Structure formats: C-alpha cells, structure tokens
Coordinates of C-alpha atoms in Angstrom, one line a residue:
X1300 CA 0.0 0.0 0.0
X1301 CA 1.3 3.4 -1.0
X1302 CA 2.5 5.8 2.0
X1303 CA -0.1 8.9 2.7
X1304 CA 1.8 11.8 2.6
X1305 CA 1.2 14.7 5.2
X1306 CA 1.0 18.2 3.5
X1307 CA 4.7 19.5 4.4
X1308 CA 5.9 16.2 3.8
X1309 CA 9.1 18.1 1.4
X1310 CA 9.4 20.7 4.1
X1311 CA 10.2 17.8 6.7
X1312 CA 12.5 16.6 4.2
X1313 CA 14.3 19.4 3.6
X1314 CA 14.9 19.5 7.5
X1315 CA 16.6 16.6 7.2
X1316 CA 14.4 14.6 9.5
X1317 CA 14.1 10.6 9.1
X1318 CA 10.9 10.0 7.7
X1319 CA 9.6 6.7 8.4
X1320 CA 6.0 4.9 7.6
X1321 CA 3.9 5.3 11.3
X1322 CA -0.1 4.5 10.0
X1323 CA -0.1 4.8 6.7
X1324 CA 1.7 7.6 6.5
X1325 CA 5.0 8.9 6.0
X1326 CA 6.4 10.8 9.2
X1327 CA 9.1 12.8 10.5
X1328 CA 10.5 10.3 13.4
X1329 CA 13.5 12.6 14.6
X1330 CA 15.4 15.7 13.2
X1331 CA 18.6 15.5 15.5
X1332 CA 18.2 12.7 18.4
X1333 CA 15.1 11.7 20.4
X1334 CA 16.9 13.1 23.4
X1335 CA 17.8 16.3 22.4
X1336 CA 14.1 16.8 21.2
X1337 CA 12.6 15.3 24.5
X1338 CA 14.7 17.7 26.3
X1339 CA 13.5 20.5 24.6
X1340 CA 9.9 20.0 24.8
X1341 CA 10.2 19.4 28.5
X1342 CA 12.3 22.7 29.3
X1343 CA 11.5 24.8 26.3
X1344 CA 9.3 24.3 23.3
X1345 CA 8.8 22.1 20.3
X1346 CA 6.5 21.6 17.2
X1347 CA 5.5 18.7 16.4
X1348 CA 3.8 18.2 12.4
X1349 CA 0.5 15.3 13.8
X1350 CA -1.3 15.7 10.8
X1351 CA -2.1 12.0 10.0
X1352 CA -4.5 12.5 12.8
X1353 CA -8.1 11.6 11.9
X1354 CA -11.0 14.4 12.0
X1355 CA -14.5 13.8 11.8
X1356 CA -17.4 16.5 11.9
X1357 CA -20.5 15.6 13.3
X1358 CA -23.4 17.8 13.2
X1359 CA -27.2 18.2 13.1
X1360 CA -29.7 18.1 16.0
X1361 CA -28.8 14.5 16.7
X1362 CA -25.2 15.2 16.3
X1363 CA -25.0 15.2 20.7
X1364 CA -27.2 11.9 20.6
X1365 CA -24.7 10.1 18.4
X1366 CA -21.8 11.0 20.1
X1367 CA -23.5 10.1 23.4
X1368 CA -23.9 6.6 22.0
X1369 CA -20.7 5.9 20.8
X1370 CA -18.1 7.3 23.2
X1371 CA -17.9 6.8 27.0
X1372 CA -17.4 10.1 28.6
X1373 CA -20.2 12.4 28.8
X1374 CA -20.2 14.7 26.1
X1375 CA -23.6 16.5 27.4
X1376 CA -21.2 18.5 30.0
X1377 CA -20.0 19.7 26.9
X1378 CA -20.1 23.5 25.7
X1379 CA -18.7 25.9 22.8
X1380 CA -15.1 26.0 23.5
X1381 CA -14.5 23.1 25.2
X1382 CA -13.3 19.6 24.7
X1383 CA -13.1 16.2 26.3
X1384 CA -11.0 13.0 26.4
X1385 CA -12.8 10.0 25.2
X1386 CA -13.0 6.5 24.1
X1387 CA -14.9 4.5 21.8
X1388 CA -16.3 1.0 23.0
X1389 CA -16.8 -1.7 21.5
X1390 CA -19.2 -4.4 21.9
X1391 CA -17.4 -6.9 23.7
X1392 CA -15.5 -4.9 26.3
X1393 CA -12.7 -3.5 24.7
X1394 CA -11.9 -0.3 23.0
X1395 CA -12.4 1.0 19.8
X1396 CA -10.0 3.9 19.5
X1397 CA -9.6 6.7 22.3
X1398 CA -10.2 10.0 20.6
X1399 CA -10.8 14.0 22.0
X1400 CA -14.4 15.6 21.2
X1401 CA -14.9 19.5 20.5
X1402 CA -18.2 21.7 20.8
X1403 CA -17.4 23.6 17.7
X1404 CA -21.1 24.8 17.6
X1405 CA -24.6 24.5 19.0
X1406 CA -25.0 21.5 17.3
X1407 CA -21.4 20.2 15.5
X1408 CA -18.7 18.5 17.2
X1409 CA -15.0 17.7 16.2
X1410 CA -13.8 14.2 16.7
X1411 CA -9.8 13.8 16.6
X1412 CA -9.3 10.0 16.0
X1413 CA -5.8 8.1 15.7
X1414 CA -4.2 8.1 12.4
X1415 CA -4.0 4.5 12.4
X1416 CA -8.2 4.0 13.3
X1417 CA -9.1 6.8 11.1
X1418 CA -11.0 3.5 8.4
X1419 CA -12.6 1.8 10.9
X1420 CA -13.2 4.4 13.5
X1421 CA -15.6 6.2 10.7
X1422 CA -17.0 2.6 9.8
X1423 CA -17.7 2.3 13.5
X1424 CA -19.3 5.4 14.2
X1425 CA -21.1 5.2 11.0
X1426 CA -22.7 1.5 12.2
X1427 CA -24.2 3.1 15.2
X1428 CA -25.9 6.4 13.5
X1429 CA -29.4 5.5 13.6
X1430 CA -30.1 8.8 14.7
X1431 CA -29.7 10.8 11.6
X1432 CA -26.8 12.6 12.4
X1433 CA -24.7 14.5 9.7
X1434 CA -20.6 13.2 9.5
X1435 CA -18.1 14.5 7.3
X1436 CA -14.5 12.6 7.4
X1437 CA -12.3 16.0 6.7
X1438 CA -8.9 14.5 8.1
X1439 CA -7.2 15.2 4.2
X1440 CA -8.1 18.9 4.9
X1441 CA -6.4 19.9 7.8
X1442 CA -3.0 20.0 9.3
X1443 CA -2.2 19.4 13.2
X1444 CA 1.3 21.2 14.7
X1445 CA 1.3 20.5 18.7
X1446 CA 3.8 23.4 19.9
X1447 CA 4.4 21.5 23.3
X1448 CA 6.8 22.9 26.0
X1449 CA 6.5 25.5 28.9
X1450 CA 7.6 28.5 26.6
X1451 CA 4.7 27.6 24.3
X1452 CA 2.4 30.6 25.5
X1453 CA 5.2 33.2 25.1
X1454 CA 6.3 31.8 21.4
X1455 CA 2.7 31.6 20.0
X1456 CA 1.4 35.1 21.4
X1457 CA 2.7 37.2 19.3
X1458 CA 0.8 35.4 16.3
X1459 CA -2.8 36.6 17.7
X1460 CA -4.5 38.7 19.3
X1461 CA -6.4 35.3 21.5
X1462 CA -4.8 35.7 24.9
X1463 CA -3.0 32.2 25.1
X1464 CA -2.8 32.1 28.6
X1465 CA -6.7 32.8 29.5
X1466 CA -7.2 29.3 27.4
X1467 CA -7.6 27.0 30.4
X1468 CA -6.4 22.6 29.8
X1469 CA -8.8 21.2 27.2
X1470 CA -10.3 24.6 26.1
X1471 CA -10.4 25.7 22.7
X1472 CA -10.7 29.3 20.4
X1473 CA -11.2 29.5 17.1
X1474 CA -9.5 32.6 16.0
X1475 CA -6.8 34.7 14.1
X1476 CA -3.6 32.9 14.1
X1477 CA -0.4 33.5 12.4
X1478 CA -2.4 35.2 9.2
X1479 CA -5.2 32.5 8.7
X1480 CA -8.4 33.5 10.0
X1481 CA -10.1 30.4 12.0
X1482 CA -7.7 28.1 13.5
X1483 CA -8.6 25.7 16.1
X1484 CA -6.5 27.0 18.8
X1485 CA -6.4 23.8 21.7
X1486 CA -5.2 23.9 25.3
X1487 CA -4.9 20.2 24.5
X1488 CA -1.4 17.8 23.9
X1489 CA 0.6 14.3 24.5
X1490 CA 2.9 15.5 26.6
X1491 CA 2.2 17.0 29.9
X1492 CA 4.7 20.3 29.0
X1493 CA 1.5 22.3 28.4
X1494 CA 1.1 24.3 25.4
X1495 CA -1.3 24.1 22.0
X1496 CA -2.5 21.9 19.2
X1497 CA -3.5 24.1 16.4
X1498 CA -5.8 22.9 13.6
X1499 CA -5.3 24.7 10.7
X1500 CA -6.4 24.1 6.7
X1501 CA -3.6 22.3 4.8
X1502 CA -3.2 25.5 2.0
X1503 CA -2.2 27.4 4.9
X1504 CA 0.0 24.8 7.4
X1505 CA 3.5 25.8 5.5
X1506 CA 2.7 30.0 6.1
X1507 CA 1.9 28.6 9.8
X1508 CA 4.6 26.7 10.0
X1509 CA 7.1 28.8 9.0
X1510 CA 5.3 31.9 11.4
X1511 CA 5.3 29.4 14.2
X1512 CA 9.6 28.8 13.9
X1513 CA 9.8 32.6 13.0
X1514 CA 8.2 33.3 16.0
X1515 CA 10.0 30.7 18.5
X1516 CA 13.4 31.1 17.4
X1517 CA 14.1 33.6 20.1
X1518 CA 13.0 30.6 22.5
X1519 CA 14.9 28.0 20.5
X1520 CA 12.4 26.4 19.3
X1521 CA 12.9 22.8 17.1
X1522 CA 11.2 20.4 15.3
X1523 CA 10.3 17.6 17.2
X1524 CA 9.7 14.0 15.6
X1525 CA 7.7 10.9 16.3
X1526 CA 10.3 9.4 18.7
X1527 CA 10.2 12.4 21.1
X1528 CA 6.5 12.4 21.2
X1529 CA 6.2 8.6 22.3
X1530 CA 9.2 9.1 25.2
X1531 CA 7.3 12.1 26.5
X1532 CA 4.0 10.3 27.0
X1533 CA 5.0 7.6 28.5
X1534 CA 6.9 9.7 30.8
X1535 CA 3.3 11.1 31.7
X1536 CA 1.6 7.7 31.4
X1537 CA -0.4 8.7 28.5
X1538 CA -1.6 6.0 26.8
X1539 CA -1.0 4.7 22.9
X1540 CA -3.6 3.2 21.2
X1541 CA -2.6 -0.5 19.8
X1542 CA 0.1 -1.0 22.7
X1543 CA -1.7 0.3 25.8
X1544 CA -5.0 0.3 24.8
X1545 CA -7.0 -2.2 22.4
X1546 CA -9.7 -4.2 20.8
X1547 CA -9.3 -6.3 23.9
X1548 CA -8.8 -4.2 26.8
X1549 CA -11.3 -2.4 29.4
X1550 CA -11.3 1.1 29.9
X1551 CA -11.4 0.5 33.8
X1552 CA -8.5 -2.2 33.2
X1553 CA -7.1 0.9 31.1
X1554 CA -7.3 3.4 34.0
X1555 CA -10.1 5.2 31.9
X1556 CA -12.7 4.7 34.5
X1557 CA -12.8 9.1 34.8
X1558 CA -13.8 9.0 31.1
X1559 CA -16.7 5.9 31.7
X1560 CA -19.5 7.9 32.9
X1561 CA -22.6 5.3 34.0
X1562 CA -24.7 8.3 34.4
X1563 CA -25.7 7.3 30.6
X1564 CA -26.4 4.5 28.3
X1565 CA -23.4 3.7 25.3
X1566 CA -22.2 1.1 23.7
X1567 CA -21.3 -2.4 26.3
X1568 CA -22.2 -0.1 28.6
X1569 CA -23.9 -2.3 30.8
X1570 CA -21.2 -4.9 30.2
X1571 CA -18.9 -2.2 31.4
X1572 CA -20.7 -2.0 34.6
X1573 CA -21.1 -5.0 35.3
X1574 CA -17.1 -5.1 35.3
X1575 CA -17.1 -2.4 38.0
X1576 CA -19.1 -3.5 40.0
X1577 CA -17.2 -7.5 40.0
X1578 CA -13.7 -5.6 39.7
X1579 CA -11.1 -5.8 37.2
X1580 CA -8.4 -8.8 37.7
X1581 CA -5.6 -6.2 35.9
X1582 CA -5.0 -3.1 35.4
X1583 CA -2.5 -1.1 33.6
X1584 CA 0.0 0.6 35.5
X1585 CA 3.3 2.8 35.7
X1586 CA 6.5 1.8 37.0
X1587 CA 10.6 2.7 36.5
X1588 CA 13.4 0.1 36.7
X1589 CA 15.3 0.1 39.5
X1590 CA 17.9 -2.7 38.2
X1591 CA 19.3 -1.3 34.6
X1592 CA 17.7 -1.9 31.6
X1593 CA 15.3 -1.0 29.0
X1594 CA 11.6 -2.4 29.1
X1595 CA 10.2 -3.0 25.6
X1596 CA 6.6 -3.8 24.4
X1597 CA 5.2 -7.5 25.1
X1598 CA 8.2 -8.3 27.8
X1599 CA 6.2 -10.4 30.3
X1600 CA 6.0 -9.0 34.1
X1601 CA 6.7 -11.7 36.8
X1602 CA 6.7 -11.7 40.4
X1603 CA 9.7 -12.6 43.0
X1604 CA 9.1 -16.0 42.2
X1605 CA 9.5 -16.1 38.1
X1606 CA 5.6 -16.4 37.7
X1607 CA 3.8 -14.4 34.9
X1608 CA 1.9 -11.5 36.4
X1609 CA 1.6 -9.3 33.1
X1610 CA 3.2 -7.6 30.4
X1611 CA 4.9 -4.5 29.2
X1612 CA 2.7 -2.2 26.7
X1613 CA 4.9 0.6 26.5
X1614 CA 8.5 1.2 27.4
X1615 CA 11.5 3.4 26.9
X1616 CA 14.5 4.6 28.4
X1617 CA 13.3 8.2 30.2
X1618 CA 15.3 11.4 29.0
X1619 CA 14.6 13.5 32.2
X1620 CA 15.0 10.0 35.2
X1621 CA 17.8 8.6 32.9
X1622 CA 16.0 5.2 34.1
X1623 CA 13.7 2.6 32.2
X1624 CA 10.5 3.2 32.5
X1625 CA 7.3 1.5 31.3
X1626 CA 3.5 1.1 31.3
X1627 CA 1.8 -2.5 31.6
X1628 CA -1.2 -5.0 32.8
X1629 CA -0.3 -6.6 35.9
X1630 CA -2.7 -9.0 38.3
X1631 CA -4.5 -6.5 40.4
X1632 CA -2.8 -6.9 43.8
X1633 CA 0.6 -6.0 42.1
X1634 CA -0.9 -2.5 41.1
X1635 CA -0.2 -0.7 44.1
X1636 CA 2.6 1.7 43.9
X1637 CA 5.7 0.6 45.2
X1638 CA 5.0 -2.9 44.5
X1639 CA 8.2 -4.8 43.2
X1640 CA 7.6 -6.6 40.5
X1641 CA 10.3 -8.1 37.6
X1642 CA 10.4 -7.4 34.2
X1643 CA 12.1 -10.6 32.3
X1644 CA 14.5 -9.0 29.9
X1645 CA 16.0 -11.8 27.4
X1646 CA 16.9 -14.4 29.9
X1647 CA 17.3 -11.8 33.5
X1648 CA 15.0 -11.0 36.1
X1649 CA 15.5 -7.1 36.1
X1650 CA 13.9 -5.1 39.2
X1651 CA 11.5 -2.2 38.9
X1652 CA 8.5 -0.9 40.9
X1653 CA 5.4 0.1 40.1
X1654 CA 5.0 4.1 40.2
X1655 CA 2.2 6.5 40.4
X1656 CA 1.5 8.3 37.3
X1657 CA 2.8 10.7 35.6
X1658 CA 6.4 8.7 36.4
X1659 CA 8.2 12.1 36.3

C-alpha cells in the first residue's frame, strides 16, 4: 500500500528529518536525536507536524445523541469551546480507538481519531448512526502542529491577538492565528509540557509553520519528531492506542474509569458496569526500573518467584530520570505503587517498581 503523505511532507525533508512509515503515512521520526528533542519539549518548546490525525465533523440536532452513543465520557457536560478525552467502546469490552471531542457549535462536534483508526473508526461510528446525524471525514483537509513545551504561550502570542494564557487545559478558540483566520486554537497535547495543538487548513499549514519557527526562534524552538513524542507520553503515562489500549482491553482495566460515565447508556455499557461493579483482575500501571535496563513492548512482568503476572505495553529509556520506564497490565494486587515486580529481559529477572502516574 502506498505511504499517505502529510501536506509539508518536502518541508520535513528538507529538514533533514528521518521519515519513516507510522499509519499509513509517512512521518518525521526525529530531526537531530530523540533526546535532544525530548529535552527541549520538557524545558522549552517544540513543534510537532501530527497531521495524520483523523478528523470527523458531526453535526445536526442529533449530532449530541450520536456521540453520546458511541463514546464513554459524557459529552452532554460539553459547551462551545471546550473539549473532552474520550474512548470508543466496542461491543465486547474492549476499545475502539480513544479520541478527543470538541463543541465547535450549538449543534457540530469535532472528533480527533488516531491516524491509524481513522478507516474503521468512521465505519464504526457510522454502524451506530441511527439517529440521523450528519458526518463529514475531513482528516485530508487539515494540518495538526502541537507546539508543546512551557515557553509555548510566550512563542505563540505574538501570532494573535487570543490571549494564550486565558485558554484553560482542554479549552479551545477559534480565532486569528499567524495570518489564517479560523484556527482551532487547543489547550490540549501528549505530553504534559502544556502548550497548544493548532488545527489549521492544509493551503495554509507551511505559512503557519514557518510563522510558528519565526516566531519561536528567540526561544529556541525545534522540530520535534515521532520518537520524542512517544518518550514524553510515557513519561506522563499517557496511553498509545494498539500498545496500551486495544480491541481487547477495558477502559477500567485501562485506568479510563474518569472517562466511563454510568450516568448514561453507550455502547457495552452495561457490560462495562457489570465489570465495576465485579472488579477488574488487571489493570495497567506505571513503573521505573530500578535494576538497569530498558523495558520494551510484550516483555512479560513476573513476580519474586519467576511467575507471569503481566506484560509490558509501552517502554522506553526516560530522557529527564535517565532510568527505564514502562506502562503495563499486571494481576490487580501487584498494582499498588511501590510494589516490586520483575520485568524478564531476554533471559534476566530485572527489578523495577510500580510508580504513580505521571512517572516524572
């Protein structure tokens, strides 16, 4: 199958970054080393090019009911301007993407899927509208920069006249930005250094782009790849949909329970339920190495004794604790923090303990 390319796909080129295929598309991994990028989001600011992001509209008077039926969280405590972490359920207790929702307008939302879901997502959704709703898939319109780091607000303020620091976490304004009339201006991103995603049309992303370095280049600001962006979310314990999360595992197993709101009916709902109110047997938790060495996905997690007691979803070496660090399932009474458990690493039995989130 051919590689989707991203609108500035030749700028990124030109950069010199390594552009590798991530969902379809082709993506700027890294520019000068993972490290060096990580760094600088965490102590300075970034910009990442996410534009193989998914982005539905859906709109009409039953545009609420839809979404109500498909995602978990309730998007009735919705209003204009703000926006919601979500997930999609399927029918047989696992997920079907995680996604964020945005009140655009009285009656129009903006769902931001994962690049790799953006097919069957829209398939999905599109199964459950029995309500009439209107949807429009316009994710090959639009461009998504995250400028991530705690020297976004200063960087970005001199490109409108929206004051950046009056937009509170997962708020939204649609205003002037950098020349282009409406951009989607989001309180929202994957990396716990604060800052903006900014949604703008694809004849406009290079102008933006360019604005955006322009603009940041007193702060020092970088293009920051693929590799970065996974390092700094695990650091928070943000999950990755098709390592963390999946077709097979609850949202309460997930640690989603804050976005499962029983205060409604949606899809396995009930199912869902029924699994709080029995418990969970695992759960996905945090924890950092304490013996050296690098967790990587699928590992298996054993106790003192060399039983299996999970797996690793997500690990990495962590810029800022210069430790391994990882996300994973374990049995529930190894999901307290401090709890030693053993992550088997080719044929050793390496030490770590499991660690409140966000590990740094």
């Amino acid at each position: 199958m051919e590689l989707k390319k991203i609108a500035l796909n030749d700028l990124h080129e030109n950069l010199g970054a390594k552009m590798v295929p991530f969902a379809g598309y082709n993506m700027p991994v890294r520019y000068s080393s993972d490290i060096e990028e990580h760094m600088t989001v965490r102590n300075g600011v970034g910009i990442f090019d996410v534009s193989h992001m998914g982005e539905f509209l859906v709109s009409g008077p039953n545009a609420l009911a839809l979404i109500q039926k498909v995602t978990s969280n309730d998007a009735s405590k919705l209003e204009i301007g703000k926006a919601q972490y979500s997930c999609l359920p399927n029918d047989n207790g696992g997920i079907v993407d995680d996604l964020l929702v945005y009140q655009i307008k009285e009656e129009e939302y903006l769902l931001v899927v994962n690049a790799s879901n953006i097919e069957k997502d829209w398939n999905w959704i599109l199964s459950k509208n029995d309500v009439g709703a209107e949807m429009k898939n316009i994710s090959d319109n639009f461009s998504l920069f995250a400028v991530q780091g705690p020297k976004a607000v200063e960087a970005l303020q001199k490109l409108t006249s929206v004051d950046l620091s009056g937009i509170k976490f997962y708020n939204f304004v649609v205003g002037d930005f950098a020349g282009a009339p409406h951009v989607i201006i989001s309180a929202t991103g994957y990396t716990g250094a604060g800052g903006f995603e900014l949604y703008v049309h694809n004849h406009e992303a290079e102008m933006i782009w360019n604005k955006i370095m322009e603009a940041g280049a007193e702060f020092d600001i970088k293009p920051i790849g693929l590799g970065a962006r996974d390092t700094l979310r695990m650091e928070m314990g943000y999950c990755l949909y098709g390592n963390d999360i999946d077709d097979t595992t609850s949202p309460l197993e997930a640690g989603l329970g804050w976005i499962t709101k029983f205060t409604k009916e949606f899809t396995n709902s009930a199912a869902l339920q029924k699994q709080k109110e029995e418990g969970i047997t695992q759960k996905l938790v945090g924890f950092k190495m304490i013996d050296r060495g690098i967790p990587r996905h699928d590992y298996e997690i054993q106790d003192a004794d060399g039983n299996k007691i999970g797996r690793v979803t997500s690990g990495t070496q962590s810029p800022v604790l210069s430790k391994g660090i990882g996300l994973g399932y374990v049995k529930k009474e190894f999901a307290s923090p401090e709890t030693e458990i053993f992550i088997a690493v080719r044929n050793r039995k390496l030490k770590a303990e499991v660690s409140k989130l966000p590990l740094v």
